[in-house]
């Protein structure tokens, strides 16, 4: 995809504010601090999404309008799941907001679910992914922060994720820092979005 512009459009605090103009949407989800916002910036080649050293910051559903030559798409930064340091009621509210969004957003073409490659997957990851699949939305599981591991750890971690998540093949590993895997991720995103020629 040749991006001509990326703009932040809105932070939806309630499901009523989610755009409904028929523009295809792709959402990014994962545990708090997995690196979702950094990944979006790396994909856009633009520091437009706020990243944070302190997890649990994104509470709204943030919509970025991406314009390519002939089409527009929404890239959606969802709040992180399962952040331990906020109250349980806040966590439940976030989980509900994500669930409602996934179930109700008719233009949602897929969810990119980002894991930290160093963690084999938590209970919350398995539960959230199943919930999205049950809503009929495709999930692309990817392993981020690949730069944090050496070669042998990297090989072992990908194998473990394949087993833990019962994947047909090892997940794509990416790094926002080194840009590893980003061209391959773009291809997968284009397929999910139904980009012409993808
Ligand atoms: N080494 C490394 N650090 C990363 C990478 N992606 C994100 N981070 C760091 O992880 C922390 C959380 O990133 P952020 O994008 O805000 O995570 P989010 O909560 O999922 O949106 C920040 O300190 C980032 O600099 C990566 O690919 N490699
Ligand atoms: Mg974030």
Tab-separated table of C-alpha atoms and ligand atoms in Angstrom:
chain	number	residue	atom	x	y	z
A	1	UNK	CA	0.000	0.000	0.000
A	2	UNK	CA	1.357	3.410	-0.969
A	3	UNK	CA	0.273	5.662	1.890
A	4	UNK	CA	-0.358	9.257	0.941
A	5	UNK	CA	-1.530	10.470	4.362
A	6	UNK	CA	-2.226	9.296	7.900
A	7	UNK	CA	-4.349	11.351	10.247
A	8	UNK	CA	-5.708	10.858	13.736
A	9	UNK	CA	-9.479	11.228	13.445
A	10	UNK	CA	-10.961	10.478	16.831
A	11	UNK	CA	-10.659	8.757	20.180
A	12	UNK	CA	-13.963	6.993	20.751
A	13	UNK	CA	-14.886	6.824	24.428
A	14	UNK	CA	-18.122	5.048	23.623
A	15	UNK	CA	-19.229	2.669	20.936
A	16	UNK	CA	-21.654	5.271	19.558
A	17	UNK	CA	-18.706	7.318	18.328
A	18	UNK	CA	-17.242	4.546	16.161
A	19	UNK	CA	-17.189	5.698	12.501
A	20	UNK	CA	-19.800	4.079	10.266
A	21	UNK	CA	-19.086	5.422	6.793
A	22	UNK	CA	-18.283	2.006	5.325
A	23	UNK	CA	-14.511	2.547	5.369
A	24	UNK	CA	-12.732	-0.793	6.020
A	25	UNK	CA	-11.168	-0.994	9.485
A	26	UNK	CA	-8.290	-3.042	10.863
A	27	UNK	CA	-7.725	-3.086	14.609
A	28	UNK	CA	-4.611	-3.643	16.693
A	29	UNK	CA	-4.961	-5.402	20.006
A	30	UNK	CA	-2.805	-7.045	22.630
A	31	UNK	CA	-1.863	-6.780	26.271
A	32	UNK	CA	-0.980	-3.388	27.577
A	33	UNK	CA	2.667	-2.567	26.772
A	34	UNK	CA	2.904	-5.249	24.033
A	35	UNK	CA	3.943	-2.480	21.636
A	36	UNK	CA	0.755	-1.752	19.643
A	37	UNK	CA	1.231	1.980	19.380
A	38	UNK	CA	4.911	1.632	18.468
A	39	UNK	CA	3.959	-0.886	15.790
A	40	UNK	CA	1.425	1.501	14.245
A	41	UNK	CA	4.031	4.273	14.157
A	42	UNK	CA	6.526	1.892	12.531
A	43	UNK	CA	3.959	0.842	9.915
A	44	UNK	CA	3.048	4.472	9.197
A	45	UNK	CA	6.691	5.599	9.321
A	46	UNK	CA	5.370	8.490	11.355
A	47	UNK	CA	5.295	9.214	15.100
A	48	UNK	CA	1.570	9.835	15.239
A	49	UNK	CA	0.441	7.334	17.880
A	50	UNK	CA	1.291	8.080	21.501
A	51	UNK	CA	3.528	5.391	23.006
A	52	UNK	CA	4.230	4.971	26.654
A	53	UNK	CA	6.732	3.616	29.154
A	54	UNK	CA	3.876	3.312	31.649
A	55	UNK	CA	1.328	0.727	30.469
A	56	UNK	CA	-2.436	1.135	30.506
A	57	UNK	CA	-2.529	4.596	28.953
A	58	UNK	CA	-4.743	4.024	25.893
A	59	UNK	CA	-8.326	3.939	27.176
A	60	UNK	CA	-10.110	5.147	24.097
A	61	UNK	CA	-10.506	3.456	20.747
A	62	UNK	CA	-8.280	5.576	18.529
A	63	UNK	CA	-9.027	5.849	14.814
A	64	UNK	CA	-6.341	6.751	12.276
A	65	UNK	CA	-7.462	7.401	8.736
A	66	UNK	CA	-4.963	6.038	6.243
A	67	UNK	CA	-5.253	7.271	2.685
A	68	UNK	CA	-3.680	5.387	-0.173
A	69	UNK	CA	-3.927	6.282	-3.843
A	70	UNK	CA	-7.565	5.307	-4.346
A	71	UNK	CA	-8.819	4.094	-1.007
A	72	UNK	CA	-9.090	4.948	2.649
A	73	UNK	CA	-8.832	2.660	5.654
A	74	UNK	CA	-9.133	3.042	9.392
A	75	UNK	CA	-6.298	1.660	11.502
A	76	UNK	CA	-7.654	1.286	15.009
A	77	UNK	CA	-5.543	1.342	18.175
A	78	UNK	CA	-7.584	-0.501	20.815
A	79	UNK	CA	-6.964	-0.178	24.565
A	80	UNK	CA	-4.553	-2.815	25.947
A	81	UNK	CA	-6.184	-5.828	27.546
A	82	UNK	CA	-5.554	-7.088	31.061
A	83	UNK	CA	-3.546	-4.280	32.571
A	84	UNK	CA	-3.167	-5.280	36.225
A	85	UNK	CA	-2.578	-1.869	37.770
A	86	UNK	CA	-5.961	-0.346	37.046
A	87	UNK	CA	-9.063	-1.263	39.056
A	88	UNK	CA	-10.985	-4.384	38.148
A	89	UNK	CA	-14.010	-2.290	37.211
A	90	UNK	CA	-11.863	-0.255	34.794
A	91	UNK	CA	-10.438	-3.466	33.308
A	92	UNK	CA	-13.936	-4.897	32.883
A	93	UNK	CA	-15.114	-1.669	31.270
A	94	UNK	CA	-12.202	-1.762	28.794
A	95	UNK	CA	-12.810	-5.450	28.002
A	96	UNK	CA	-16.482	-4.710	27.398
A	97	UNK	CA	-15.703	-1.772	25.157
A	98	UNK	CA	-13.367	-3.931	23.044
A	99	UNK	CA	-15.912	-6.762	22.903
A	100	UNK	CA	-18.728	-4.444	21.835
A	101	UNK	CA	-16.517	-2.815	19.218
A	102	UNK	CA	-15.473	-6.172	17.735
A	103	UNK	CA	-19.066	-7.430	17.665
A	104	UNK	CA	-20.657	-4.247	16.333
A	105	UNK	CA	-18.124	-2.730	13.954
A	106	UNK	CA	-19.483	-3.880	10.582
A	107	UNK	CA	-16.500	-2.484	8.716
A	108	UNK	CA	-13.949	-4.350	10.854
A	109	UNK	CA	-12.038	-6.667	8.502
A	110	UNK	CA	-9.614	-8.183	10.979
A	111	UNK	CA	-7.690	-7.845	14.218
A	112	UNK	CA	-3.913	-7.888	14.412
A	113	UNK	CA	-3.202	-9.394	17.817
A	114	UNK	CA	0.244	-8.470	19.072
A	115	UNK	CA	2.106	-10.571	21.607
A	116	UNK	CA	5.441	-9.841	23.226
A	117	UNK	CA	7.603	-12.616	21.757
A	118	UNK	CA	9.232	-13.173	25.154
A	119	UNK	CA	5.925	-14.226	26.744
A	120	UNK	CA	4.334	-17.442	25.546
A	121	UNK	CA	0.810	-16.074	25.828
A	122	UNK	CA	-1.327	-15.361	28.886
A	123	UNK	CA	-4.796	-16.550	29.807
A	124	UNK	CA	-6.173	-13.158	28.796
A	125	UNK	CA	-4.659	-13.532	25.304
A	126	UNK	CA	-6.272	-16.916	24.693
A	127	UNK	CA	-9.656	-15.706	25.998
A	128	UNK	CA	-9.610	-12.471	24.002
A	129	UNK	CA	-8.573	-14.176	20.757
A	130	UNK	CA	-11.316	-16.775	21.107
A	131	UNK	CA	-13.862	-14.028	21.734
A	132	UNK	CA	-12.843	-12.222	18.531
A	133	UNK	CA	-12.926	-15.411	16.455
A	134	UNK	CA	-16.353	-16.264	17.879
A	135	UNK	CA	-17.576	-12.874	16.698
A	136	UNK	CA	-16.575	-13.996	13.179
A	137	UNK	CA	-13.652	-11.576	12.837
A	138	UNK	CA	-10.315	-12.925	11.493
A	139	UNK	CA	-7.351	-12.686	13.885
A	140	UNK	CA	-3.743	-12.350	12.777
A	141	UNK	CA	-1.455	-13.304	15.659
A	142	UNK	CA	2.002	-11.744	15.518
A	143	UNK	CA	4.997	-11.780	17.855
A	144	UNK	CA	6.489	-8.374	18.553
A	145	UNK	CA	9.676	-6.983	20.131
A	146	UNK	CA	11.613	-9.654	18.197
A	147	UNK	CA	14.807	-7.610	18.707
A	148	UNK	CA	14.727	-8.493	22.420
A	149	UNK	CA	15.802	-12.117	21.811
A	150	UNK	CA	18.978	-13.702	20.474
A	151	UNK	CA	18.764	-16.136	17.563
A	152	UNK	CA	18.302	-19.350	19.570
A	153	UNK	CA	15.779	-17.763	21.956
A	154	UNK	CA	13.954	-16.366	18.925
A	155	UNK	CA	13.643	-19.776	17.265
A	156	UNK	CA	12.437	-21.391	20.498
A	157	UNK	CA	9.943	-18.603	21.207
A	158	UNK	CA	8.285	-18.844	17.780
A	159	UNK	CA	7.983	-22.615	18.128
A	160	UNK	CA	6.421	-22.248	21.571
A	161	UNK	CA	3.869	-19.712	20.338
A	162	UNK	CA	2.867	-22.001	17.473
A	163	UNK	CA	2.213	-24.798	19.973
A	164	UNK	CA	0.529	-22.676	22.639
A	165	UNK	CA	-1.881	-21.057	20.201
A	166	UNK	CA	-2.326	-24.165	17.998
A	167	UNK	CA	-1.319	-22.191	14.908
A	168	UNK	CA	-0.940	-23.816	11.491
A	169	UNK	CA	2.512	-22.205	11.234
A	170	UNK	CA	4.853	-20.117	13.339
A	171	UNK	CA	3.648	-16.563	13.884
A	172	UNK	CA	5.175	-13.670	11.993
A	173	UNK	CA	7.785	-11.998	14.202
A	174	UNK	CA	8.167	-8.230	14.009
A	175	UNK	CA	10.155	-5.462	15.629
A	176	UNK	CA	9.175	-1.822	15.596
A	177	UNK	CA	12.722	-1.010	16.600
A	178	UNK	CA	14.610	-2.838	13.809
A	179	UNK	CA	11.615	-2.913	11.358
A	180	UNK	CA	11.990	-6.678	11.044
A	181	UNK	CA	8.894	-8.360	9.569
A	182	UNK	CA	7.119	-5.104	8.677
A	183	UNK	CA	6.986	-5.665	4.880
A	184	UNK	CA	5.476	-9.120	5.514
A	185	UNK	CA	3.013	-7.641	8.000
A	186	UNK	CA	1.923	-5.011	5.471
A	187	UNK	CA	1.147	-7.815	3.010
A	188	UNK	CA	-0.998	-9.631	5.598
A	189	UNK	CA	-2.805	-6.409	6.484
A	190	UNK	CA	-3.536	-5.748	2.815
A	191	UNK	CA	-5.025	-9.212	2.449
A	192	UNK	CA	-7.277	-8.651	5.485
A	193	UNK	CA	-8.350	-5.248	4.195
A	194	UNK	CA	-8.966	-6.589	0.703
A	195	UNK	CA	-6.621	-4.007	-0.799
A	196	UNK	CA	-6.815	-4.296	-4.598
A	197	UNK	CA	-3.842	-6.211	-5.945
A	198	UNK	CA	-2.914	-7.625	-2.524
B	1	LIG	N1	12.906	-3.155	21.994
B	1	LIG	C1	11.672	-2.870	21.582
B	1	LIG	N2	10.845	-2.123	22.355
B	1	LIG	C2	9.601	-1.867	21.919
B	1	LIG	C3	9.125	-2.361	20.663
B	1	LIG	N3	7.834	-1.966	20.528
B	1	LIG	C4	7.532	-1.233	21.629
B	1	LIG	N4	8.574	-1.166	22.482
B	1	LIG	C5	8.612	-0.470	23.794
B	1	LIG	O1	7.609	-1.032	24.633
B	1	LIG	C6	6.956	-0.022	25.422
B	1	LIG	C7	5.447	-0.041	25.158
B	1	LIG	O2	5.200	0.308	23.812
B	1	LIG	P1	3.783	0.865	23.327
B	1	LIG	O3	3.859	0.921	21.829
B	1	LIG	O4	3.404	2.121	24.038
B	1	LIG	O5	2.819	-0.350	23.783
B	1	LIG	P2	1.209	-0.448	23.814
B	1	LIG	O6	0.810	-0.251	25.250
B	1	LIG	O7	0.909	-1.846	23.369
B	1	LIG	O8	0.664	0.566	22.879
B	1	LIG	C8	7.621	1.289	25.039
B	1	LIG	O9	8.625	1.567	25.995
B	1	LIG	C9	8.233	1.008	23.665
B	1	LIG	O10	9.354	1.796	23.366
B	1	LIG	C10	10.026	-3.149	19.845
B	1	LIG	O11	9.719	-3.647	18.756
B	1	LIG	N5	11.284	-3.370	20.372
B	2	LIG	MG1	-0.704	2.096	23.178
